[in-house]
Coordinates of C-alpha atoms in Angstrom, one line a residue:
Chain A
M242 CA 48.9 13.8 18.9
L243 CA 47.2 16.5 16.8
L244 CA 48.6 15.7 13.4
P245 CA 46.2 14.0 11.1
F246 CA 46.3 10.3 10.7
S247 CA 46.6 9.4 7.0
I248 CA 45.6 6.2 5.3
N249 CA 47.3 5.2 2.1
A250 CA 47.5 1.9 0.2
S251 CA 47.6 0.7 -3.3
P252 CA 44.2 -0.3 -4.8
P253 CA 44.2 -4.1 -5.2
F254 CA 40.6 -4.5 -6.4
S255 CA 38.4 -3.2 -9.2
L256 CA 34.7 -2.6 -9.3
P257 CA 32.6 -4.6 -11.7
S258 CA 32.4 -2.7 -14.9
S259 CA 28.7 -1.8 -14.7
N260 CA 29.5 1.9 -15.2
P261 CA 28.3 3.0 -18.6
S262 CA 30.3 6.2 -18.5
S263 CA 33.7 6.5 -20.0
V264 CA 35.1 7.8 -16.6
P265 CA 35.8 4.7 -14.5
I266 CA 34.7 4.5 -10.8
P267 CA 38.0 4.2 -8.9
P268 CA 38.7 0.9 -7.3
L269 CA 37.9 0.3 -3.6
R270 CA 40.9 -0.3 -1.4
L271 CA 41.5 -2.1 1.8
L272 CA 43.4 -0.6 4.7
S273 CA 43.1 -2.3 8.0
S274 CA 43.7 0.4 10.6
S275 CA 42.3 -1.0 13.8
S276 CA 45.4 0.2 15.8
S277 CA 44.3 3.8 15.3
Y278 CA 41.1 3.2 17.2
S279 CA 42.7 2.3 20.6
S280 CA 41.1 5.3 22.2
F281 CA 37.6 4.1 21.5
A282 CA 35.5 3.0 24.4
F283 CA 33.7 0.4 22.4
S284 CA 34.0 -3.4 22.5
S285 CA 35.7 -4.8 19.5
S286 CA 33.4 -7.8 19.4
C287 CA 30.9 -7.9 16.5
R288 CA 27.6 -9.7 16.3
A289 CA 28.1 -10.7 12.7
A290 CA 30.9 -13.2 12.7
P291 CA 32.7 -12.1 9.5
C292 CA 33.2 -8.6 10.8
S293 CA 36.3 -8.5 12.9
A294 CA 36.3 -4.8 13.9
P295 CA 33.1 -2.9 14.5
Y296 CA 34.5 0.6 13.6
R297 CA 36.8 0.6 10.7
C298 CA 37.6 3.2 8.1
G299 CA 39.7 1.8 5.4
R300 CA 39.8 0.5 1.9
L301 CA 38.0 -2.7 1.0
G302 CA 37.7 -4.7 -2.2
R303 CA 34.1 -4.8 -3.4
S304 CA 34.0 -8.6 -2.9
R305 CA 35.4 -8.2 0.6
A306 CA 32.9 -5.5 1.5
S307 CA 30.0 -7.8 0.4
S308 CA 31.5 -10.7 2.3
A309 CA 31.8 -8.7 5.5
M310 CA 28.1 -8.1 5.3
E311 CA 26.6 -11.3 4.2
N312 CA 25.8 -12.7 7.6
S313 CA 24.1 -9.5 8.8
A314 CA 20.3 -9.2 8.8
A315 CA 18.6 -9.2 5.4
A316 CA 16.8 -6.0 6.4
S317 CA 19.0 -3.0 7.2
N318 CA 19.5 -1.9 10.8
L319 CA 20.2 1.6 9.7
L320 CA 18.9 4.4 11.9
F321 CA 18.8 7.5 9.8
R322 CA 18.1 11.2 10.6
Q323 CA 18.2 14.2 8.4
L324 CA 18.9 17.5 10.3
F325 CA 18.7 21.1 9.1
E326 CA 20.5 24.3 9.9
S327 CA 18.4 27.2 8.6
E328 CA 20.9 30.0 8.3
S329 CA 23.2 28.3 5.7
C330 CA 20.4 25.8 4.7
T331 CA 22.8 22.9 5.5
Y332 CA 21.8 19.3 6.0
T333 CA 23.5 17.2 8.6
Y334 CA 23.0 13.4 8.4
L335 CA 23.1 11.0 11.3
L336 CA 23.5 7.3 10.5
A337 CA 23.8 4.4 13.0
D338 CA 23.8 0.7 13.0
V339 CA 21.2 0.0 15.7
G340 CA 21.5 -3.7 15.1
H341 CA 25.0 -3.7 16.4
Q342 CA 25.5 -4.0 20.2
D343 CA 27.4 -0.7 20.4
K344 CA 25.0 1.3 18.1
P345 CA 28.0 3.0 16.4
A346 CA 27.0 6.2 14.6
I347 CA 28.4 8.7 12.2
L348 CA 27.6 12.4 11.5
I349 CA 28.0 13.8 8.0
D350 CA 28.5 17.6 7.7
P351 CA 27.7 18.7 11.2
V352 CA 27.4 22.5 11.7
D353 CA 29.2 24.1 14.7
K354 CA 26.2 26.0 16.0
M355 CA 24.0 22.8 15.9
V356 CA 26.4 20.5 17.7
D357 CA 24.5 20.6 21.0
R358 CA 21.3 19.6 19.3
D359 CA 23.0 16.8 17.4
L360 CA 24.9 15.4 20.4
K361 CA 21.7 15.5 22.6
L362 CA 19.8 13.6 20.0
I363 CA 22.6 11.0 19.7
K364 CA 22.6 10.6 23.5
E365 CA 18.8 10.2 23.6
L366 CA 18.9 7.6 20.9
G367 CA 21.5 5.6 22.8
L368 CA 24.1 5.8 20.0
K369 CA 27.9 5.9 20.1
L370 CA 29.3 8.6 17.8
I371 CA 32.5 7.3 16.2
Y372 CA 33.1 9.6 13.2
A373 CA 32.3 13.2 12.4
M374 CA 32.8 13.6 8.7
N375 CA 32.8 16.3 6.1
T376 CA 31.9 15.9 2.4
H377 CA 34.3 18.8 1.7
C378 CA 35.8 22.0 3.1
H379 CA 32.8 24.2 3.4
A380 CA 32.8 27.9 2.5
D381 CA 29.4 28.9 3.9
H382 CA 29.4 27.6 7.5
V383 CA 31.9 26.3 10.1
T384 CA 32.0 22.5 10.4
G385 CA 31.0 21.1 13.8
T386 CA 33.6 18.4 13.8
G387 CA 36.1 20.4 15.8
L388 CA 33.6 21.3 18.5
I389 CA 32.4 17.7 18.6
K390 CA 35.9 16.5 19.3
T391 CA 36.3 18.9 22.3
K392 CA 33.0 17.5 23.7
M393 CA 33.6 13.8 22.8
P394 CA 37.4 13.3 22.4
G395 CA 37.0 9.7 21.2
V396 CA 35.3 10.8 18.0
K397 CA 37.5 10.8 14.9
S398 CA 37.1 13.5 12.3
I399 CA 37.2 12.6 8.6
I400 CA 37.7 14.7 5.4
S401 CA 39.3 14.0 2.1
K402 CA 43.1 14.2 1.6
D403 CA 42.5 16.3 -1.5
S404 CA 40.7 19.0 0.5
K405 CA 44.1 19.9 2.1
A406 CA 42.2 20.3 5.4
R407 CA 43.4 18.7 8.6
A408 CA 41.4 15.9 10.3
D409 CA 42.1 12.7 12.2
I410 CA 41.6 10.6 9.1
L411 CA 42.2 11.7 5.6
I412 CA 40.3 9.6 3.0
S413 CA 40.2 9.3 -0.8
G414 CA 37.8 8.0 -3.3
G415 CA 37.5 4.2 -2.9
D416 CA 37.7 4.2 0.9
I417 CA 35.2 2.4 3.0
I418 CA 33.8 3.9 6.2
Q419 CA 32.4 1.2 8.3
F420 CA 30.2 1.6 11.3
G421 CA 29.1 -1.7 12.9
N422 CA 27.9 -3.9 10.0
L423 CA 27.0 -1.0 7.8
F424 CA 29.4 0.9 5.6
L425 CA 29.7 3.9 3.3
E426 CA 31.8 4.1 0.1
A427 CA 33.6 7.3 -0.4
R428 CA 33.5 8.4 -4.1
A429 CA 35.7 11.3 -5.2
T430 CA 33.5 13.9 -6.8
P431 CA 35.6 17.0 -7.3
G432 CA 34.3 20.1 -9.1
H433 CA 32.6 22.2 -6.4
T434 CA 36.0 22.0 -4.5
L435 CA 39.1 19.9 -5.2
G436 CA 38.4 17.5 -2.3
C437 CA 34.6 16.8 -2.6
I438 CA 33.5 13.3 -1.5
T439 CA 30.1 11.7 -2.1
Y440 CA 29.4 9.0 0.5
V441 CA 27.2 6.1 -0.7
T442 CA 25.7 3.4 1.4
G443 CA 27.0 0.0 0.8
D444 CA 25.7 -2.5 -1.7
G445 CA 25.0 -5.9 -0.2
P446 CA 22.9 -7.9 2.3
G447 CA 22.0 -5.9 5.4
Q448 CA 22.8 -2.6 3.7
P449 CA 19.9 -0.1 3.1
K450 CA 17.8 -0.5 0.0
P451 CA 17.5 1.6 -2.0
R452 CA 21.0 2.9 -1.6
M453 CA 21.5 6.4 -0.3
A454 CA 24.1 8.9 -1.5
F455 CA 25.2 12.0 0.5
T456 CA 26.4 14.3 -2.2
G457 CA 27.5 17.3 -0.3
D458 CA 27.5 20.3 -2.8
T459 CA 28.4 18.2 -5.9
L460 CA 24.8 17.6 -6.6
L461 CA 21.9 19.6 -5.1
I462 CA 18.3 18.8 -5.7
R463 CA 17.6 20.3 -9.1
G464 CA 20.9 22.1 -8.9
C465 CA 24.6 21.8 -8.0
G466 CA 27.3 23.6 -6.0
R467 CA 29.1 26.6 -7.6
T468 CA 32.5 26.0 -9.2
D469 CA 34.2 29.4 -9.1
F470 CA 36.5 29.0 -6.1
Q471 CA 38.4 26.5 -3.9
G472 CA 39.7 24.7 -6.9
G473 CA 36.3 24.4 -8.4
S474 CA 35.9 23.3 -12.0
S475 CA 32.6 23.0 -13.9
S476 CA 34.0 20.3 -16.2
E477 CA 35.2 18.3 -13.2
L478 CA 31.9 18.6 -11.5
Y479 CA 30.1 17.5 -14.6
R480 CA 32.3 14.5 -14.9
S481 CA 32.0 13.7 -11.2
A482 CA 28.2 13.8 -11.2
H483 CA 27.8 11.8 -14.4
S484 CA 30.4 9.2 -13.6
Q485 CA 30.1 8.7 -9.8
I486 CA 26.4 9.6 -9.0
F487 CA 24.3 9.2 -12.2
T488 CA 25.8 5.7 -12.6
L489 CA 24.2 4.5 -9.3
P490 CA 20.8 2.7 -9.5
K491 CA 18.0 5.1 -10.5
D492 CA 16.2 4.6 -7.2
T493 CA 19.2 5.6 -5.2
L494 CA 18.1 8.3 -2.7
L495 CA 20.1 11.5 -3.0
Y496 CA 20.7 13.6 0.1
P497 CA 22.3 16.9 -0.6
G498 CA 24.5 19.1 1.5
H499 CA 22.1 22.0 1.2
D500 CA 18.6 22.8 0.0
Y501 CA 17.2 26.3 -0.4
K502 CA 13.7 25.4 -1.7
G503 CA 12.4 23.0 1.0
F504 CA 13.3 19.7 -0.7
T505 CA 14.7 17.0 1.5
V506 CA 15.5 14.1 -0.9
S507 CA 15.6 13.2 -4.6
T508 CA 16.7 10.2 -6.6
V509 CA 19.3 9.5 -9.3
G510 CA 16.5 8.9 -11.8
E511 CA 14.9 12.3 -11.1
E512 CA 18.1 14.2 -11.3
I513 CA 19.2 12.6 -14.6
L514 CA 15.9 13.8 -16.0
Y515 CA 15.1 17.0 -14.3
N516 CA 18.3 18.6 -12.9
P517 CA 18.2 21.9 -14.9
R518 CA 22.0 22.0 -15.1
L519 CA 23.3 18.5 -15.0
S520 CA 20.7 17.0 -17.4
K521 CA 22.3 19.2 -20.1
D522 CA 25.3 18.4 -22.2
E523 CA 28.7 19.3 -20.8
E524 CA 29.2 22.5 -22.9
T525 CA 25.8 23.9 -22.0
F526 CA 26.5 23.0 -18.3
K527 CA 29.8 24.9 -18.4
E528 CA 28.1 27.9 -19.9
I529 CA 25.4 27.9 -17.2
M530 CA 28.1 27.7 -14.5
A531 CA 30.2 30.4 -16.0
N532 CA 27.2 32.8 -15.9
L533 CA 25.8 32.4 -12.5
N534 CA 27.1 35.7 -11.2
L535 CA 26.9 34.6 -7.6
A536 CA 27.8 36.8 -4.6
Y537 CA 30.9 36.1 -2.6
P538 CA 29.8 33.8 0.4
K539 CA 29.5 36.1 3.4
L540 CA 31.0 33.6 5.8
M541 CA 33.8 32.4 3.4
D542 CA 36.7 34.3 5.0
I543 CA 35.7 32.8 8.4
A544 CA 34.5 29.4 7.4
V545 CA 37.3 28.3 5.0
P546 CA 40.2 29.0 7.4
A547 CA 38.3 27.3 10.2
N548 CA 37.3 24.4 8.1
L549 CA 40.8 23.8 6.8
L550 CA 41.6 22.8 10.4
C551 CA 38.4 20.8 10.2
G552 CA 38.2 18.2 13.1
L553 CA 41.2 19.7 14.9
Q554 CA 40.5 23.4 15.5
G555 CA 38.6 22.9 18.7
A556 CA 41.4 20.8 20.1
V557 CA 44.0 23.3 18.9
E558 CA 42.1 26.1 20.6
K559 CA 41.8 24.1 23.8
T560 CA 45.5 23.3 24.0
A561 CA 46.8 26.7 22.7
Chain B
M278 CA -21.4 23.3 -6.6
L279 CA -19.1 24.9 -4.0
L280 CA -20.8 23.7 -0.9
P281 CA -18.6 21.1 0.9
F282 CA -19.4 17.5 0.4
S283 CA -20.0 15.9 3.8
I284 CA -19.6 12.2 4.7
N285 CA -21.5 10.8 7.6
A286 CA -22.3 7.2 8.7
S287 CA -22.7 5.2 11.8
P288 CA -19.6 3.4 13.1
P289 CA -20.2 -0.3 12.6
F290 CA -16.8 -1.6 13.6
S291 CA -14.6 -1.3 16.6
L292 CA -10.8 -1.4 16.8
P293 CA -9.1 -4.3 18.7
S294 CA -8.7 -3.2 22.3
S295 CA -4.9 -2.9 22.2
N296 CA -5.1 0.6 23.6
P297 CA -3.7 0.8 27.1
S298 CA -5.1 4.3 27.7
S299 CA -8.4 4.8 29.3
V300 CA -9.4 7.0 26.4
P301 CA -10.7 4.7 23.6
I302 CA -9.6 5.1 20.0
P303 CA -12.8 5.8 18.0
P304 CA -14.0 3.1 15.8
L305 CA -13.3 3.2 12.1
R306 CA -16.2 3.6 9.8
L307 CA -16.9 2.7 6.2
L308 CA -18.4 5.1 3.8
S309 CA -18.4 4.3 0.2
S310 CA -18.5 7.5 -1.7
S311 CA -17.3 6.7 -5.2
S312 CA -20.1 8.7 -6.7
S313 CA -18.5 11.8 -5.4
Y314 CA -15.4 11.2 -7.5
S315 CA -17.0 11.2 -10.9
S316 CA -15.0 14.1 -12.0
F317 CA -11.7 12.1 -11.6
A318 CA -9.9 11.3 -14.7
F319 CA -8.6 8.0 -13.3
S320 CA -9.7 4.5 -14.1
S321 CA -11.7 2.9 -11.4
S322 CA -9.9 -0.5 -11.9
C323 CA -7.5 -1.6 -9.3
R324 CA -4.5 -3.9 -9.6
A325 CA -5.2 -5.6 -6.3
A326 CA -8.5 -7.5 -6.6
P327 CA -10.1 -6.8 -3.3
C328 CA -9.9 -3.0 -3.8
S329 CA -12.9 -2.0 -5.8
A330 CA -12.2 1.8 -6.0
P331 CA -8.7 3.2 -6.3
Y332 CA -9.6 6.6 -4.7
R333 CA -11.9 6.4 -1.7
C334 CA -12.2 8.5 1.3
G335 CA -14.5 6.8 3.8
R336 CA -14.8 4.8 6.9
L337 CA -13.7 1.3 7.1
G338 CA -13.8 -1.3 9.8
R339 CA -10.3 -2.3 10.9
S340 CA -10.8 -5.9 9.7
R341 CA -12.2 -4.6 6.4
A342 CA -9.2 -2.2 6.0
S343 CA -6.7 -5.1 6.5
S344 CA -8.7 -7.3 4.1
A345 CA -8.6 -4.6 1.4
M346 CA -4.8 -4.7 1.5
E347 CA -4.0 -8.3 1.9
N348 CA -3.5 -9.0 -1.8
S349 CA -1.2 -6.1 -2.3
A350 CA 2.5 -6.4 -2.4
A351 CA 4.3 -7.3 0.9
A352 CA 6.6 -4.4 0.5
S353 CA 4.9 -1.0 0.4
N354 CA 4.7 0.9 -2.8
L355 CA 4.6 4.2 -0.9
L356 CA 6.5 7.1 -2.5
F357 CA 7.1 9.7 0.2
R358 CA 8.4 13.2 0.2
Q359 CA 8.8 15.7 3.1
L360 CA 8.8 19.3 1.9
F361 CA 9.6 22.5 3.9
E362 CA 8.3 26.1 3.8
S363 CA 10.9 28.2 5.6
E364 CA 8.9 31.3 6.6
S365 CA 6.3 29.5 8.8
C366 CA 8.6 26.4 9.2
T367 CA 5.8 24.2 7.8
Y368 CA 6.2 20.7 6.6
T369 CA 4.1 19.5 3.6
Y370 CA 3.9 15.8 2.9
L371 CA 3.5 14.1 -0.4
L372 CA 2.4 10.4 -0.4
A373 CA 1.6 8.3 -3.5
D374 CA 1.0 4.7 -4.3
V375 CA 3.5 4.2 -7.1
G376 CA 2.5 0.5 -7.4
H377 CA -0.9 1.5 -8.6
Q378 CA -1.4 2.1 -12.3
D379 CA -2.6 5.6 -11.7
K380 CA 0.0 6.6 -9.1
P381 CA -2.6 8.4 -7.0
A382 CA -1.1 11.0 -4.6
I383 CA -2.2 13.1 -1.7
L384 CA -0.7 16.2 -0.2
I385 CA -0.9 16.9 3.6
D386 CA -0.8 20.5 4.7
P387 CA 0.3 22.3 1.5
V388 CA 1.3 26.0 1.8
D389 CA -0.1 28.5 -0.7
K390 CA 3.2 30.0 -1.6
M391 CA 4.8 26.6 -2.3
V392 CA 2.0 25.2 -4.5
D393 CA 3.9 25.7 -7.7
R394 CA 6.9 23.8 -6.3
D395 CA 4.7 21.0 -5.1
L396 CA 2.7 20.6 -8.3
K397 CA 5.8 20.7 -10.4
L398 CA 7.3 17.9 -8.3
I399 CA 4.1 15.9 -8.6
K400 CA 4.2 16.3 -12.4
E401 CA 7.8 15.3 -12.6
L402 CA 7.2 12.2 -10.6
G403 CA 4.3 11.2 -12.8
L404 CA 1.7 11.2 -10.0
K405 CA -2.0 12.0 -10.0
L406 CA -2.9 14.3 -7.1
I407 CA -6.3 13.3 -5.8
Y408 CA -6.6 14.9 -2.3
A409 CA -5.2 18.1 -0.8
M410 CA -5.7 17.7 2.9
N411 CA -5.2 19.7 6.1
T412 CA -4.5 18.4 9.5
H413 CA -6.3 21.5 10.9
C414 CA -7.3 25.1 10.2
H415 CA -3.9 26.8 10.4
A416 CA -3.2 30.2 12.1
D417 CA 0.3 30.8 10.8
H418 CA 0.1 30.3 7.1
V419 CA -2.5 30.1 4.3
T420 CA -3.2 26.6 3.2
G421 CA -2.4 25.7 -0.4
T422 CA -5.5 23.6 -1.0
G423 CA -7.6 26.4 -2.5
L424 CA -4.9 27.4 -4.9
I425 CA -4.3 23.8 -5.9
K426 CA -8.0 23.4 -6.7
T427 CA -7.9 26.4 -9.1
K428 CA -4.9 24.8 -10.9
M429 CA -6.2 21.2 -10.7
P430 CA -10.0 21.3 -10.4
G431 CA -10.2 17.5 -10.1
V432 CA -8.4 17.6 -6.7
K433 CA -10.6 17.3 -3.7
S434 CA -9.8 19.3 -0.5
I435 CA -10.2 17.6 2.9
I436 CA -10.4 18.9 6.4
S437 CA -12.2 17.8 9.6
K438 CA -15.8 18.6 10.2
D439 CA -14.9 19.8 13.7
S440 CA -12.6 22.5 12.2
K441 CA -15.7 24.3 11.0
A442 CA -13.8 25.1 7.8
R443 CA -15.1 24.5 4.3
A444 CA -13.7 21.8 2.0
D445 CA -14.9 19.3 -0.5
I446 CA -14.8 16.5 2.0
L447 CA -15.3 16.9 5.7
I448 CA -13.9 14.0 7.8
S449 CA -13.9 12.9 11.4
G450 CA -11.8 10.6 13.5
G451 CA -12.2 7.0 12.3
D452 CA -12.3 7.9 8.6
I453 CA -10.1 6.2 6.1
I454 CA -8.4 8.1 3.2
Q455 CA -7.5 5.7 0.5
F456 CA -5.2 6.3 -2.4
G457 CA -4.6 3.3 -4.6
N458 CA -3.9 0.4 -2.3
L459 CA -2.6 2.5 0.5
F460 CA -4.6 4.3 3.1
L461 CA -4.4 6.7 6.0
E462 CA -6.5 6.5 9.2
A463 CA -7.8 9.9 10.4
R464 CA -7.5 10.1 14.2
A465 CA -9.2 13.0 16.0
T466 CA -6.6 14.7 18.1
P467 CA -8.2 18.0 19.3
G468 CA -6.3 20.3 21.7
H469 CA -4.3 22.7 19.5
T470 CA -7.6 23.4 17.7
L471 CA -11.0 21.8 18.0
G472 CA -10.7 20.1 14.7
C473 CA -7.1 18.7 14.6
I474 CA -6.6 15.4 12.8
T475 CA -3.6 13.1 12.9
Y476 CA -3.3 11.0 9.8
V477 CA -1.7 7.5 10.3
T478 CA -0.6 5.1 7.6
G479 CA -2.5 1.9 7.5
D480 CA -1.8 -1.3 9.4
G481 CA -1.6 -4.3 7.2
P482 CA 0.1 -6.0 4.2
G483 CA 1.5 -3.6 1.7
Q484 CA 1.3 -0.7 4.0
P485 CA 4.5 1.1 5.1
K486 CA 6.4 -0.4 8.0
P487 CA 7.1 1.2 10.4
R488 CA 3.8 3.1 10.4
M489 CA 4.0 6.9 9.9
A490 CA 1.8 9.5 11.7
F491 CA 1.3 13.0 10.4
T492 CA 0.6 14.8 13.6
G493 CA 0.0 18.4 12.4
D494 CA 0.5 20.7 15.5
T495 CA -0.8 18.2 18.0
L496 CA 2.6 16.8 18.5
L497 CA 5.8 18.5 17.4
I498 CA 9.3 17.0 17.8
R499 CA 10.1 17.5 21.5
G500 CA 7.2 19.9 21.7
C501 CA 3.5 20.5 20.8
G502 CA 1.3 23.1 19.4
R503 CA 0.0 26.0 21.5
T504 CA -3.5 25.6 23.1
D505 CA -4.5 29.2 23.7
F506 CA -6.9 30.0 20.8
Q507 CA -9.1 28.4 18.1
G508 CA -10.8 26.2 20.7
G509 CA -7.5 25.0 22.1
S510 CA -7.4 23.1 25.3
S511 CA -4.3 21.8 27.0
S512 CA -6.2 18.9 28.7
E513 CA -7.7 17.9 25.4
L514 CA -4.3 18.0 23.7
Y515 CA -2.7 15.9 26.4
R516 CA -5.5 13.3 26.1
S517 CA -5.2 13.3 22.3
A518 CA -1.5 12.8 22.2
H519 CA -1.6 10.1 24.9
S520 CA -4.6 8.2 23.6
Q521 CA -4.2 8.5 19.8
I522 CA -0.5 8.9 19.2
F523 CA 1.5 7.4 22.1
T524 CA -0.6 4.2 21.8
L525 CA 0.8 3.6 18.3
P526 CA 3.8 1.1 18.0
K527 CA 6.9 2.7 19.5
D528 CA 8.8 2.6 16.1
T529 CA 6.0 4.6 14.4
L530 CA 7.6 7.6 12.6
L531 CA 6.2 10.9 13.6
Y532 CA 6.1 13.7 11.0
P533 CA 5.0 17.0 12.5
G534 CA 3.3 20.0 10.9
H535 CA 6.2 22.3 11.8
D536 CA 9.7 22.2 13.1
Y537 CA 11.8 25.1 14.3
K538 CA 15.0 23.4 15.2
G539 CA 15.9 21.4 12.1
F540 CA 14.4 18.1 13.0
T541 CA 12.6 16.2 10.3
V542 CA 11.2 13.1 12.1
S543 CA 10.9 11.4 15.4
T544 CA 9.3 8.3 16.8
V545 CA 6.6 7.5 19.3
G546 CA 9.1 5.8 21.5
E547 CA 11.3 8.9 21.6
E548 CA 8.5 11.4 22.3
I549 CA 7.1 9.3 25.1
L550 CA 10.5 9.5 26.7
Y551 CA 11.9 12.9 25.7
N552 CA 9.1 15.2 24.8
P553 CA 9.7 17.9 27.4
R554 CA 6.0 18.7 27.7
L555 CA 4.0 15.5 26.9
S556 CA 6.3 13.2 28.9
K557 CA 5.1 15.0 32.1
D558 CA 1.9 14.2 34.0
E559 CA -1.2 16.1 32.9
E560 CA -1.2 18.7 35.6
T561 CA 2.4 19.6 34.9
F562 CA 1.7 19.7 31.2
K563 CA -1.3 22.1 31.8
E564 CA 0.9 24.3 33.9
I565 CA 3.6 24.4 31.2
M566 CA 1.0 25.3 28.5
A567 CA -0.6 28.0 30.7
N568 CA 2.7 29.8 31.0
L569 CA 4.1 29.9 27.5
N570 CA 3.4 33.6 27.1
L571 CA 3.5 33.3 23.3
A572 CA 3.1 36.2 20.9
Y573 CA -0.1 36.5 18.8
P574 CA 0.7 34.8 15.4
K575 CA 1.5 37.5 13.0
L576 CA -0.4 36.0 10.1
M577 CA -3.4 34.8 12.2
D578 CA -5.9 37.5 11.1
I579 CA -5.1 36.7 7.5
A580 CA -4.6 32.9 7.7
V581 CA -7.6 31.8 9.8
P582 CA -10.3 33.5 7.7
A583 CA -8.6 32.2 4.5
N584 CA -8.2 28.7 5.9
L585 CA -11.8 28.6 7.1
L586 CA -12.6 28.5 3.4
C587 CA -9.9 25.9 3.1
G588 CA -10.1 24.1 -0.2
L589 CA -12.7 26.5 -1.6
Q590 CA -11.4 30.0 -1.4
G591 CA -9.5 29.8 -4.7
A592 CA -12.6 28.7 -6.4
V593 CA -14.8 31.3 -4.7
E594 CA -12.4 34.1 -5.7
K595 CA -12.4 32.8 -9.3
T596 CA -16.1 32.7 -9.5
A597 CA -16.8 35.9 -7.5

């Protein structure tokens, strides 16, 4: 079935109120959806007893999320790789729980032309790719999630419901993407596009320390994504960055969707101080964004229609 | 005085014989050279009692090196950044001991045109750059060490004695480059050029775990540097990689001098298995290297003469 699988549930839990911003972080929600993973070739057993399903994308109360991790190793078993595509200067991220018997892995923002590289690496590392995810519907390159699905049909594609793009799983802010005993929180960070998501590594025993945030184009190192199309809004982006990213611990490592100057990583503390746009007040920021005078992205008319089909276009083409 | 400052001493200590290769790892040597750092603006006091000088480039017996670290924090205070220059696909590495009061930092393989970016980042992070180092005399880009010295005269440039290039400090395999309570071992890895050095983070309490090796062009991710000029030798490179790099723990993180495919890091275990050249036997490797048919590097006639002056050309130009 090619229609996207959608997850919806009411949010039963709230985050602790550690957020100094007036904009609340949305509550995390639990959706158990193990029935949707019947096509996975993986064992459902889990080394850490409290974790009943090794691959689960759903919504989880903060206390539940911590509880699911507390029997895992004190040190994180995260395998992490940052990968670069030089034409659109896009970063793809590979994360895997190598402490779990199945070594489940996820890819964030794969690029179509680099899929062979990425899948070869995943094979060499002995990982099992379960999710191919996008932070948003890209305008500058074609996502690799569709191509990955034609090569590995068991992989599920993920994008936000607000992106209006198609994928196997549509998520919203507050969702949890679990791989083995590790997990990512999805934080809704609209502004560059309507459906931008920042994925943040979990908080709790066994999760990576410091935390890591995959910000897509919401926050770039010493910059941010443009806000002049695809439902972009400079005031939304400002609120997203300040409420959902700058409220993370200052040592949180920030991994952007692109970099054009050769940077690979920053931290929340650095960007609060030195981001030349987002360190300013909101009015100044909006003025900066209104006067960027950027060219129309050369691949936009190809990339956006393709990416609106996201994880499905490869399968659609194959069965057409 | 613009002549390079050279360090020489006899090697009093040997490494434990954990090296399975027939090619021995050269012994580490101790040279105390604090008098050469009188121009540094840093305090010579050190938070960890056994470390008498915070910035020291010398040679240290393995047992001595461990001893110098054993009172430092169990977790490493390493700040680490990987930086990219897209024209020559060169990686520059920034390392600093942020647990030390002076936050001493080093740069490995800075590129001339990216110096302003690198120094701005160092300033923003509140670090004190003490060494600008090269893994070898590059043929494809001009080192940034000379330019850095014109902008920050207290910084000392470092390159290997065998490179025949000029720098403030000429090192050899077995030398220790200390910054705060952290240190790098210099391992002689000739083959791409006569004077190639691989810098390896220290082994001991407070040092980063897993270890990290900055391999220059000796070992690239799933590849290696060419061996057809600058005293290159495929048999030497093969022996260097197998005796000095592949004998490190398999989880050692490998950071190359370049990458052309978008990889950022590998491990010893991966390269032993999957390096398409160096995983072969020596005869096959030599045959591969003899048939690469590579073009002459377009910047070679500019880069090599400039880089032979290494850390000094900026100062020479300034005083000419």
